[in-house]
Tab-separated table of C-alpha atoms and ligand atoms in Angstrom:
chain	number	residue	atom	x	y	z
B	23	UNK	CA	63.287	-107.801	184.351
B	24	UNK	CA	62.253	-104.731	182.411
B	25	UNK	CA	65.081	-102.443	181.864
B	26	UNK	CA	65.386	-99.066	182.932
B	27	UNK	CA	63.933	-95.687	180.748
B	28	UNK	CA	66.523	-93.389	180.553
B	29	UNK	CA	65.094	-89.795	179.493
B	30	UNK	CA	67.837	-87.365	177.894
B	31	UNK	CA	66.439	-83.509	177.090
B	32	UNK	CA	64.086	-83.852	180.168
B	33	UNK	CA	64.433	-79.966	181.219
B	34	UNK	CA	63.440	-79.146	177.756
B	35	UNK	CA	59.906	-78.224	176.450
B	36	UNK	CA	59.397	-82.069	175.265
B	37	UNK	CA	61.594	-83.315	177.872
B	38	UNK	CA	59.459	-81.524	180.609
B	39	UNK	CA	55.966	-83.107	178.832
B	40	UNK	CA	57.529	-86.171	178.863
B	41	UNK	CA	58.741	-87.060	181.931
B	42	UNK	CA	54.909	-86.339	183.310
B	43	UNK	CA	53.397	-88.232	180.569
B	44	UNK	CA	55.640	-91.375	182.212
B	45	UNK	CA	55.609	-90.437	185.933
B	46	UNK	CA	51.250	-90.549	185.020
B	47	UNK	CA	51.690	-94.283	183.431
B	48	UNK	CA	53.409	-95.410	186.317
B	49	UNK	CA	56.831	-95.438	185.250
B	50	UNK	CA	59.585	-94.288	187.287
B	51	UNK	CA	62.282	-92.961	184.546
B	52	UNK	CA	66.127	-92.066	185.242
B	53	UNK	CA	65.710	-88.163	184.779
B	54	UNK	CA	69.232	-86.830	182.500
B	55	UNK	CA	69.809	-83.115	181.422
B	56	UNK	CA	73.456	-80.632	180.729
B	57	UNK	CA	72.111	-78.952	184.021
B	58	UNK	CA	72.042	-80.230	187.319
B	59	UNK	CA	70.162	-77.777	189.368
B	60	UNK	CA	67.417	-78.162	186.778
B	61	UNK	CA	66.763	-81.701	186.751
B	62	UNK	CA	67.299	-82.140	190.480
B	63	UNK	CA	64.403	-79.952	190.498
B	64	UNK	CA	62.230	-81.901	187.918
B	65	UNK	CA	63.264	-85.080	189.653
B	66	UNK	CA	62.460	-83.921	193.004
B	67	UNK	CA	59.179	-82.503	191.883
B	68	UNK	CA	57.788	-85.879	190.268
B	69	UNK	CA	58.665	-87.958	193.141
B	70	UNK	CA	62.328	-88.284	194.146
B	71	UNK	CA	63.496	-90.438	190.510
B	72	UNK	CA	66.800	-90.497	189.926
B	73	UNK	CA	68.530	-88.347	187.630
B	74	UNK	CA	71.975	-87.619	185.654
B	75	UNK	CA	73.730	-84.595	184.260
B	76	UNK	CA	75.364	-85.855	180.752
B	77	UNK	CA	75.896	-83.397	177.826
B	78	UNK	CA	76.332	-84.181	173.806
B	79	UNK	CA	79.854	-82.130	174.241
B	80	UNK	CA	80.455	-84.529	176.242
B	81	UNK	CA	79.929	-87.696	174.513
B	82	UNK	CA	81.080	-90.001	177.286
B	83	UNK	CA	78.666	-88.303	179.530
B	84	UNK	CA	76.043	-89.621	177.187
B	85	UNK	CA	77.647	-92.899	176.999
B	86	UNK	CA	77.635	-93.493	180.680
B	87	UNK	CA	73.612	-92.870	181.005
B	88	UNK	CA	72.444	-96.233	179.609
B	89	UNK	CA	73.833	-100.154	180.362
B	90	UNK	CA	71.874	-103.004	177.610
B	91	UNK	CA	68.421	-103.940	178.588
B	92	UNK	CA	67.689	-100.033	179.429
B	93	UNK	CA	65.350	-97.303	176.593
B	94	UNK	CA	67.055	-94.599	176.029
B	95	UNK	CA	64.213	-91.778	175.418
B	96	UNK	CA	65.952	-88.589	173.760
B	97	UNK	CA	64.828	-85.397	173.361
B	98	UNK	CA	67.557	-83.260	172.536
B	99	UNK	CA	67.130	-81.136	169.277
B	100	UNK	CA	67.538	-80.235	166.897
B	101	UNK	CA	68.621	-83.686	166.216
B	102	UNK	CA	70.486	-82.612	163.112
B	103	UNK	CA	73.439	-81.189	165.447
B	104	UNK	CA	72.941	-82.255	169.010
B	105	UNK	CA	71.491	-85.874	167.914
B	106	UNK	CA	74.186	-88.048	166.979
B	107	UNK	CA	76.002	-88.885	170.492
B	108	UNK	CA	72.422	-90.406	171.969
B	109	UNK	CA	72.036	-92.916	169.376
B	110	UNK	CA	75.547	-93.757	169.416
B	111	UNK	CA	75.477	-94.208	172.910
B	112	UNK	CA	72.344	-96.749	172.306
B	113	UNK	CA	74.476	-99.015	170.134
B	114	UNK	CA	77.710	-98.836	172.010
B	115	UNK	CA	75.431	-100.014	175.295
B	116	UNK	CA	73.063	-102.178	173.364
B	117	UNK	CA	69.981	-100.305	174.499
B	118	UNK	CA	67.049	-99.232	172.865
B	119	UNK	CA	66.535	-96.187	171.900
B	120	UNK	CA	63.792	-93.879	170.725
B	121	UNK	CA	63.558	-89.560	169.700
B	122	UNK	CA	61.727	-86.803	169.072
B	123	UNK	CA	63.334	-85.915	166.067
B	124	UNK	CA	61.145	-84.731	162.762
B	125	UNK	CA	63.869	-83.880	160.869
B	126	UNK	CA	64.463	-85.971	157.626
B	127	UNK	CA	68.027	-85.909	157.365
B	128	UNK	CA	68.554	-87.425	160.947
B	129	UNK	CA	66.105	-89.753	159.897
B	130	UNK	CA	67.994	-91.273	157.075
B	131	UNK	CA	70.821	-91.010	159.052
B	132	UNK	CA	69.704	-93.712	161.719
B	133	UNK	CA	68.117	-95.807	158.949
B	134	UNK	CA	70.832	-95.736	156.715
B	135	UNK	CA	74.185	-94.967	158.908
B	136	UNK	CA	72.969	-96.649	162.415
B	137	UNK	CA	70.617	-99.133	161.419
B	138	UNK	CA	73.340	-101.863	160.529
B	139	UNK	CA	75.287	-101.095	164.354
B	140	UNK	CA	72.084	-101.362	166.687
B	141	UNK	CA	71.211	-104.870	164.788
B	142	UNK	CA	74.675	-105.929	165.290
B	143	UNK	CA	74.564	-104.403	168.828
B	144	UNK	CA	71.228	-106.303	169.576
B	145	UNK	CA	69.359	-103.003	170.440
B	146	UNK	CA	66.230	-101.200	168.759
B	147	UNK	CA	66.228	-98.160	167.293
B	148	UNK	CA	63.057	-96.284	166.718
B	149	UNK	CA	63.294	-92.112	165.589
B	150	UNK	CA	60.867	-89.829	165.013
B	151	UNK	CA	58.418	-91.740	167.639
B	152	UNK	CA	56.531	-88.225	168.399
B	153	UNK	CA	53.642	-86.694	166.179
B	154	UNK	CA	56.255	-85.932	163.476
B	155	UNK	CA	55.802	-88.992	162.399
B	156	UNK	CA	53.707	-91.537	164.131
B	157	UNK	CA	50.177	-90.912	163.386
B	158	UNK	CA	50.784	-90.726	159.567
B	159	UNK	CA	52.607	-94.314	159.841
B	160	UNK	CA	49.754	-95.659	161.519
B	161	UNK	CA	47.009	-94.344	159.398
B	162	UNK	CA	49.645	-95.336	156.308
B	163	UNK	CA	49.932	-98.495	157.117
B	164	UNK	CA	46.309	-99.057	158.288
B	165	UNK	CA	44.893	-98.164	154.633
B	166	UNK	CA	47.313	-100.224	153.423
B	167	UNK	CA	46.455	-103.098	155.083
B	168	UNK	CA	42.410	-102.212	154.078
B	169	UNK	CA	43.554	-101.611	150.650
B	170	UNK	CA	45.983	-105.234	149.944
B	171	UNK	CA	48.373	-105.992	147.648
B	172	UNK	CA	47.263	-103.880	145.005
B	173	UNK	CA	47.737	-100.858	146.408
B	174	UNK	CA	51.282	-99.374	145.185
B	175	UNK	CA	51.215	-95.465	146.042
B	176	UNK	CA	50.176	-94.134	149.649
B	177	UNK	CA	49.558	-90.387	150.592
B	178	UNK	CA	49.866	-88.870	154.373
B	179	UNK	CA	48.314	-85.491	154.754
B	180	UNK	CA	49.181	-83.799	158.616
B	181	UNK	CA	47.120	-81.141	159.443
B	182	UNK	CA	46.798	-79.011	162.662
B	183	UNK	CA	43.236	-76.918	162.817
B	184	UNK	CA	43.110	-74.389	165.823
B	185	UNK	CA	46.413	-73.703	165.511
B	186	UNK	CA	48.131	-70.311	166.621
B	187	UNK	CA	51.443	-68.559	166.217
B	188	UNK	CA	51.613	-69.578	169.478
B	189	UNK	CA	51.472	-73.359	168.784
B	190	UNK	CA	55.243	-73.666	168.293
B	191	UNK	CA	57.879	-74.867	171.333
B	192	UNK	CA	61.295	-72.751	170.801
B	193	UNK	CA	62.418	-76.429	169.562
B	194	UNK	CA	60.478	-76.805	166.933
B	195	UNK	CA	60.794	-73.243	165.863
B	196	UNK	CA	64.994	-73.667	165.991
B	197	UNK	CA	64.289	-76.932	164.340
B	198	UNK	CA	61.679	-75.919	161.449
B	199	UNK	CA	64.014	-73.081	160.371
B	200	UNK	CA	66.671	-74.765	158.329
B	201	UNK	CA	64.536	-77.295	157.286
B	202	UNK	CA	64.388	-75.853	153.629
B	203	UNK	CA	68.573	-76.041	154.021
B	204	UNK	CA	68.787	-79.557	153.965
B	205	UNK	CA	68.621	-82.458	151.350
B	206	UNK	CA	65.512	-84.684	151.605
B	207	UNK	CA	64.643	-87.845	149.907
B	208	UNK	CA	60.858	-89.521	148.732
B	209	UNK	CA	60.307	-93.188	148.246
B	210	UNK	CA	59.734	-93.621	144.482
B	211	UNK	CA	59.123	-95.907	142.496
B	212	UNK	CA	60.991	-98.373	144.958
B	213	UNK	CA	63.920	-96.833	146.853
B	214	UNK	CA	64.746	-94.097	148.765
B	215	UNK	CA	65.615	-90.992	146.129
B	216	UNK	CA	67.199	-87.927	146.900
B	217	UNK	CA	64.188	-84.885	146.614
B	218	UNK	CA	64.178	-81.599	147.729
B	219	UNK	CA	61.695	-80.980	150.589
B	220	UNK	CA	58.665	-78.687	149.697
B	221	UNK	CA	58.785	-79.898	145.628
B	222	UNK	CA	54.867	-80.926	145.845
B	223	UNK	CA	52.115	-79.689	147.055
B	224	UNK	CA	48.653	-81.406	146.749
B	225	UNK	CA	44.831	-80.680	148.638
B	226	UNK	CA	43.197	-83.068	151.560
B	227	UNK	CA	39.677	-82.543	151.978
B	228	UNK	CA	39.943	-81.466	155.668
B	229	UNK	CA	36.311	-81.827	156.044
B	230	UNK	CA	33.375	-81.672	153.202
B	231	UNK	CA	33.846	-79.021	151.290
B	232	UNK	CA	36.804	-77.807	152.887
B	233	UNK	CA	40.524	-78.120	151.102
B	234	UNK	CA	43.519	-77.268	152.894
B	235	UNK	CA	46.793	-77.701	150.884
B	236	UNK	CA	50.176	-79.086	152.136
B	237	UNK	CA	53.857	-79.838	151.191
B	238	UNK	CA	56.107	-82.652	151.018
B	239	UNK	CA	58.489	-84.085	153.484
B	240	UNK	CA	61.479	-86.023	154.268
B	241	UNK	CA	60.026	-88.275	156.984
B	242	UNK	CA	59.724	-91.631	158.039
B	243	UNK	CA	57.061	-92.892	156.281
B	244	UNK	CA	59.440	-92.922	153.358
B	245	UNK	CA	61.554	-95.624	155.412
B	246	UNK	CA	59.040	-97.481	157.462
B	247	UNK	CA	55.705	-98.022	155.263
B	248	UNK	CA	57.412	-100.302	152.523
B	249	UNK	CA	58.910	-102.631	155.213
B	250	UNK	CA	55.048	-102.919	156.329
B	251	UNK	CA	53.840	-103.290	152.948
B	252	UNK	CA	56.524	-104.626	150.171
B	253	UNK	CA	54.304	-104.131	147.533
B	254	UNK	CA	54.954	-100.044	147.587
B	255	UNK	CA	56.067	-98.053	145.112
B	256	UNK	CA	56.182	-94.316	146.209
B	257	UNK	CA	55.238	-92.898	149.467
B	258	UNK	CA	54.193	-89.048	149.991
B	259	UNK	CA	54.166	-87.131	152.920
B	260	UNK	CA	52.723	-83.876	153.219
B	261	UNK	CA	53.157	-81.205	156.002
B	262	UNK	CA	49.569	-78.837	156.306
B	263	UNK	CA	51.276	-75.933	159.023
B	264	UNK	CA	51.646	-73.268	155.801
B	265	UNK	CA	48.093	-73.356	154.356
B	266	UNK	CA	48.315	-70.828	151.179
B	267	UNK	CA	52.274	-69.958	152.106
B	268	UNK	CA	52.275	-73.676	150.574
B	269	UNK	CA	52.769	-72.457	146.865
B	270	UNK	CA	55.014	-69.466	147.265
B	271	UNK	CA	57.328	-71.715	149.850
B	272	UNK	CA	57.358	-74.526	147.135
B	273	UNK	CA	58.506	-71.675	144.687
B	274	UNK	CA	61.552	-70.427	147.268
B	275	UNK	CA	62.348	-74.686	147.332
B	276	UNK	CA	63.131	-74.641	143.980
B	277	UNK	CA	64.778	-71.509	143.636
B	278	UNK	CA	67.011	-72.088	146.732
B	279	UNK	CA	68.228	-75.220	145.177
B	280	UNK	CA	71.035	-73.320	142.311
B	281	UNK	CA	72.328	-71.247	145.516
B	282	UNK	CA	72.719	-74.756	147.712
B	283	UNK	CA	74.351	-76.652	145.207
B	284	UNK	CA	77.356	-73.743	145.396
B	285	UNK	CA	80.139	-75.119	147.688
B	286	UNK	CA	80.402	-74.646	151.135
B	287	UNK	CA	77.263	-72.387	150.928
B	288	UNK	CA	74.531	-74.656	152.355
B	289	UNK	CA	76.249	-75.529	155.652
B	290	UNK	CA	77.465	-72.192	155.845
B	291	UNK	CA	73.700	-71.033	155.756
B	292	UNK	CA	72.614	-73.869	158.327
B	293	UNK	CA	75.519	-72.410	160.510
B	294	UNK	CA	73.678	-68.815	160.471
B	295	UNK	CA	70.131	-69.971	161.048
B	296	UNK	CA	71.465	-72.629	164.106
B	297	UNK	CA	73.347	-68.681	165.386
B	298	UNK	CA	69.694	-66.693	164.943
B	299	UNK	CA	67.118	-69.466	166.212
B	300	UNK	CA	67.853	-71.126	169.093
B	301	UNK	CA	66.066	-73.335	171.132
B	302	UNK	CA	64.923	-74.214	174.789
B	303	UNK	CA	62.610	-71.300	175.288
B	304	UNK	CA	59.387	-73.218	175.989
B	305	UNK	CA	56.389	-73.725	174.216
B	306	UNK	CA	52.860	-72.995	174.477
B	307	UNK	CA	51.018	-73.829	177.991
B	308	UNK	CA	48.115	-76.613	178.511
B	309	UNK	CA	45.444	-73.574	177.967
B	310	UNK	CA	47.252	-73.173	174.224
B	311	UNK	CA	47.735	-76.697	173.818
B	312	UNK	CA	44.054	-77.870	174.353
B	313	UNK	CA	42.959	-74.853	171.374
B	314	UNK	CA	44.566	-77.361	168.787
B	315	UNK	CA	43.690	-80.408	167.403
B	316	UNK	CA	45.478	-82.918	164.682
B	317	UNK	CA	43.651	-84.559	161.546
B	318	UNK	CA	45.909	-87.092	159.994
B	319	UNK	CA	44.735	-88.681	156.634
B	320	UNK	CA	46.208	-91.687	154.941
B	321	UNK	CA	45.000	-92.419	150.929
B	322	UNK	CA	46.002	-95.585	149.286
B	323	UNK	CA	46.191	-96.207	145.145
B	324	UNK	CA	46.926	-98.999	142.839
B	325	UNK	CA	48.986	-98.572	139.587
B	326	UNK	CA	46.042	-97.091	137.806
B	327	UNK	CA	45.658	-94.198	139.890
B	328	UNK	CA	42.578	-95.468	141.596
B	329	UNK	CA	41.673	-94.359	145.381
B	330	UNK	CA	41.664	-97.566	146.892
B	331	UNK	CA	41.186	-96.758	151.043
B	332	UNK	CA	41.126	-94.003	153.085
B	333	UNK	CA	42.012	-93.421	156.888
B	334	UNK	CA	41.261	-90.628	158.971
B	335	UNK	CA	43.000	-89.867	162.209
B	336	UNK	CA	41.283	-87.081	164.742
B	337	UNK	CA	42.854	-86.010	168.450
B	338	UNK	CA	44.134	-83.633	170.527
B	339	UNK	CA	47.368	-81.477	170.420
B	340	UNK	CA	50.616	-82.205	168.520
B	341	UNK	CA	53.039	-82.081	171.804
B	342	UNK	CA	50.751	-83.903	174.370
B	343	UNK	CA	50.568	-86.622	171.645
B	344	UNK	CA	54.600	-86.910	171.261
B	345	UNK	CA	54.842	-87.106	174.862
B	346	UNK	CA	52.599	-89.640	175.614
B	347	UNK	CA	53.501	-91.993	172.608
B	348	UNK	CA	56.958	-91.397	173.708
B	349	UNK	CA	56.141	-92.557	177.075
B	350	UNK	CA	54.052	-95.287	175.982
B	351	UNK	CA	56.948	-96.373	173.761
B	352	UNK	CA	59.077	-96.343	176.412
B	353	UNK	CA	57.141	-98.156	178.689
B	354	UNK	CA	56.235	-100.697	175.882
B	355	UNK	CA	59.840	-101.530	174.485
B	356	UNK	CA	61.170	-101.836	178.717
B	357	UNK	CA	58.699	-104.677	178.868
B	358	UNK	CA	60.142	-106.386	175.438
B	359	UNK	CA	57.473	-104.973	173.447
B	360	UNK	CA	59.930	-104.210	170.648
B	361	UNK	CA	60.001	-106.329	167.404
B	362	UNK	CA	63.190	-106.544	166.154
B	363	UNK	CA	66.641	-104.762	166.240
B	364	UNK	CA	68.246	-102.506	163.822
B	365	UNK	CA	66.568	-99.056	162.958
B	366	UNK	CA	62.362	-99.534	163.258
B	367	UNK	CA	59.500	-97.670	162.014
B	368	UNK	CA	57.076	-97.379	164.206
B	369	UNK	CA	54.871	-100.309	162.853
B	370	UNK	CA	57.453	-102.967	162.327
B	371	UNK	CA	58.664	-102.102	165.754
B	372	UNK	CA	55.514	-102.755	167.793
B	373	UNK	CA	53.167	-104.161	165.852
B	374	UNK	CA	50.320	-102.490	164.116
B	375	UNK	CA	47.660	-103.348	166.207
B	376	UNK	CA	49.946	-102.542	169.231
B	377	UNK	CA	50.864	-99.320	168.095
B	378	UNK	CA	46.753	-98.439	166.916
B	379	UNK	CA	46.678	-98.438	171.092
B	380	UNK	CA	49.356	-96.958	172.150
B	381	UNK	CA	48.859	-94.010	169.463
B	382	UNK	CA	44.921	-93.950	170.906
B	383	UNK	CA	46.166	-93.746	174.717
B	384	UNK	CA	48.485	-90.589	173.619
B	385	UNK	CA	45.502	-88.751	172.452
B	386	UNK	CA	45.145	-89.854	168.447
B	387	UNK	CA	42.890	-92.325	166.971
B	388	UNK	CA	40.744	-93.470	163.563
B	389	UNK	CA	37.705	-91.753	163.012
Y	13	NAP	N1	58.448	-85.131	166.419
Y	13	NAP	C1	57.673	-84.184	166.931
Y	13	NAP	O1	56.502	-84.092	166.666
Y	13	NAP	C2	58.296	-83.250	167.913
Y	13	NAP	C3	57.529	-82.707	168.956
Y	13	NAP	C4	58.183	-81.901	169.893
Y	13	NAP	C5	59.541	-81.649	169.764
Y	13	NAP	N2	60.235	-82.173	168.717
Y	13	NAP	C6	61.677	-81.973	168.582
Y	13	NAP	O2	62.302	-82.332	169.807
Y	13	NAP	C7	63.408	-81.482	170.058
Y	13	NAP	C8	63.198	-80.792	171.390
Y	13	NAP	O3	62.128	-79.896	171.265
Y	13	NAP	P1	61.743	-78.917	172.461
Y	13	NAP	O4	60.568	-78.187	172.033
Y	13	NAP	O5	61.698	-79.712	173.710
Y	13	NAP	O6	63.029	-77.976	172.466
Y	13	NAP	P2	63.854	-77.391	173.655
Y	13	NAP	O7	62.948	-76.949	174.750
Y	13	NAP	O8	64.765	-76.412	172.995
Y	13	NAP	O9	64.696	-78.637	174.202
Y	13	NAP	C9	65.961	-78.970	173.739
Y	13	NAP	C10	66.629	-79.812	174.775
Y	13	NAP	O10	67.948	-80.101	174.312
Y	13	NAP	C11	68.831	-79.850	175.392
Y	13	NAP	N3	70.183	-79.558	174.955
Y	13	NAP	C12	70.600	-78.591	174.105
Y	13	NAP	N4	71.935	-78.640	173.984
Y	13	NAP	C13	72.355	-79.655	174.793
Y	13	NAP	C14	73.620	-80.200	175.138
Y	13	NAP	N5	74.758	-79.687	174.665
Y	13	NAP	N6	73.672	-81.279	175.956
Y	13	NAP	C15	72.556	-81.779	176.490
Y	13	NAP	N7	71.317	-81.295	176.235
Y	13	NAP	C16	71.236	-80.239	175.403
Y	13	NAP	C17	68.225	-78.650	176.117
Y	13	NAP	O11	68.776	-78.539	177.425
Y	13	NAP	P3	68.380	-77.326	178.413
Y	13	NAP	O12	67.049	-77.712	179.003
Y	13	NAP	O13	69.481	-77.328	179.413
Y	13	NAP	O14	68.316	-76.070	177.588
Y	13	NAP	C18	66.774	-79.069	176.111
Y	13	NAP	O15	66.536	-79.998	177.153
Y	13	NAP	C19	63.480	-80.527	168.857
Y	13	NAP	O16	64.380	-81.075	167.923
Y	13	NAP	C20	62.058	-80.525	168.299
Y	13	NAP	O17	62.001	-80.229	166.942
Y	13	NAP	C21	59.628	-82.946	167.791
């Protein structure tokens, strides 16, 4: 019997998208927020489901939501300090779990840190399964698989054309703003190194004739792709939101890195942004949401240098997509689609052809 999809955050922006995006594929998720009136409400409204109040102050509140067998869906960000009691719930229940996290030191934090419990626990545990950063594993590990073994170097380029100031939920906003705050990590030259976030930036050819530049990430792709493809070397991920900002915020990067490495100051600065820029204060309507569109691009190269393969992503908007590949995710690992236990990227955990749908029936697909 499939288990049950438990849906943490769902009176937030995402958590809001997301509990339509399952309600419309036929699912009938358990609905859980901090406030009852609210997702009484939200449950009521898509069709008497049942909900839960549970809180991450609470950590036994978010122990109780899920029993093994059941897909925990969370949305509850930023991940970096309300994330931990979710996946920690997961293990100690031995259910699945996925997020909407795009933050790279949460990320290496269920790889690294969690991993190791949810094999031992039996359960699956897939982050960052929203557009931060699904499409670029699937078009990574699709020109990978075009290019064969002697490709040793892939390079993810995320772009967002059409989009606004408006184009932001209050989530991502609270969540974007410290991002320069925190330690990243690449995969080079065969393991997961520590590196600063924003220390590249390189040009995609958005279309012909047109470059648009972009900076690097701490994401999943740095994790996931080499499990996919053993034969990797380094993996780059670059963000396109900042356009010519790129440069100068590559330039603040660097110079913010002498004032970090002074004790106690970068959590004290992650405590002032988390007090200024808060979430849950929506995001942009449908109307916005149907302005923008996302272009991933995947590149593949041997040990040369060479351009081996390229893949090219098109679709729709960034938040429809991370609610209906959540959904779809959902849906998919309740029915046993999942492929393993222990943290997964997205293409070890479903399958690459599997995923290649499920990405396409959230709104993304190869061009
Ligand atoms: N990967 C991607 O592409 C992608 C896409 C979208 C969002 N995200 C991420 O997903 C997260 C949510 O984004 P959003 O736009 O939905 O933000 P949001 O509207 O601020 O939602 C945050 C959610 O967390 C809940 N929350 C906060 N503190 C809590 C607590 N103590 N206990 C229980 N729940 C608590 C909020 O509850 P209330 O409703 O009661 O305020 C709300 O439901 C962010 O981290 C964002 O960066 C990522």
């Amino acid at each position: 019997m499939a288990g049950r999809i438990v849906l943490f955050g769902a009176t937030g922006y995402t958590g809001d998208l997301t509990a339509r995006a399952l309600v419309d594929r036929g699912a009938r998720p358990v609905l859980a927020a901090r406030n009852e009136e609210r997702v009484r409400a939200l449950a009521d409204e898509l069709g008497a489901l049942q909900w839960a109040v549970a809180d991450v102050e609470r950590p036994d509140s978010v122990r109780a939501l899920v029993e093994r067998g059941d897909v925990l869906v969370s949305t509850v960000g930023p991940f970096n300090r309300w994330g931990e009691p979710a996946v920690q719930a997961a293990i100690a229940s031995g259910a699945h779990y996925l997020d909407s996290t795009g933050e790279g030191a949460f990320i290496r934090q269920v790889f690294e840190r969690h991993g190791p419990g949810a094999q031992a626990a039996g359960c699956g545990l897939v982050t960052a399964f929203g557009y931060d950063w699904v499409p670029g594993n699937l078009a990574g590990a699709l020109a990978l698989r075009d290019a064969g073994e002697a490709a040793t170097r892939v390079e993810i380029g995320y772009f967002n054309p059409g989009s606004g100031p408006d184009a932001m939920s209050g989530g991502t906003r609270a969540t974007s703003a410290g991002a320069l705050l925190r330690p990243g990590y690449a995969w080079r030259d065969g393991h997961i190194a520590d590196e600063r976030p924003a220390r590249r930036v390189r040009s995609f050819e958005l279309r012909p004739g047109r470059q648009a530049k972009a900076l690097s990430q701490p994401t999943s792709e740095h994790f996931a792709l080499p499990r996919v493809h053993p034969a990797l070397r380094d993996v780059e991920v670059f963000l396109g939101w900042f356009g010519p900002a790129s440069d100068p915020i590559r330039v603040l990067s660097a110079g913010l890195q002498p004032i970090l490495s002074l004790p106690g100051t970068r959590s004290a600065l992650q405590d002032l942004v988390a007090r200024f820029v808060t979430g849950s204060s929506g995001g942009p309507d449908a109307a916005a949401r149907a302005k923008s569109r996302s272009v991933v691009i995947a590149e593949t190269f041997d040990a040369a240098g060479t351009r081996l393969t390229q893949v090219r992503l098109e679709g729709g908007n960034a938040y429809d997509f991370t609610a209906g590949i959540l959904a779809w995710g959902a849906q998919t690992a309740a029915a046993g689609g999942l492929q393993g236990t222990g943290a997964l990227g997205p293409a070890d955990g479903f399958g690459l052809d599997a995923l290649e749908r499920g990405c396409a029936e959230a709104g993304i697909a190869r061009v």
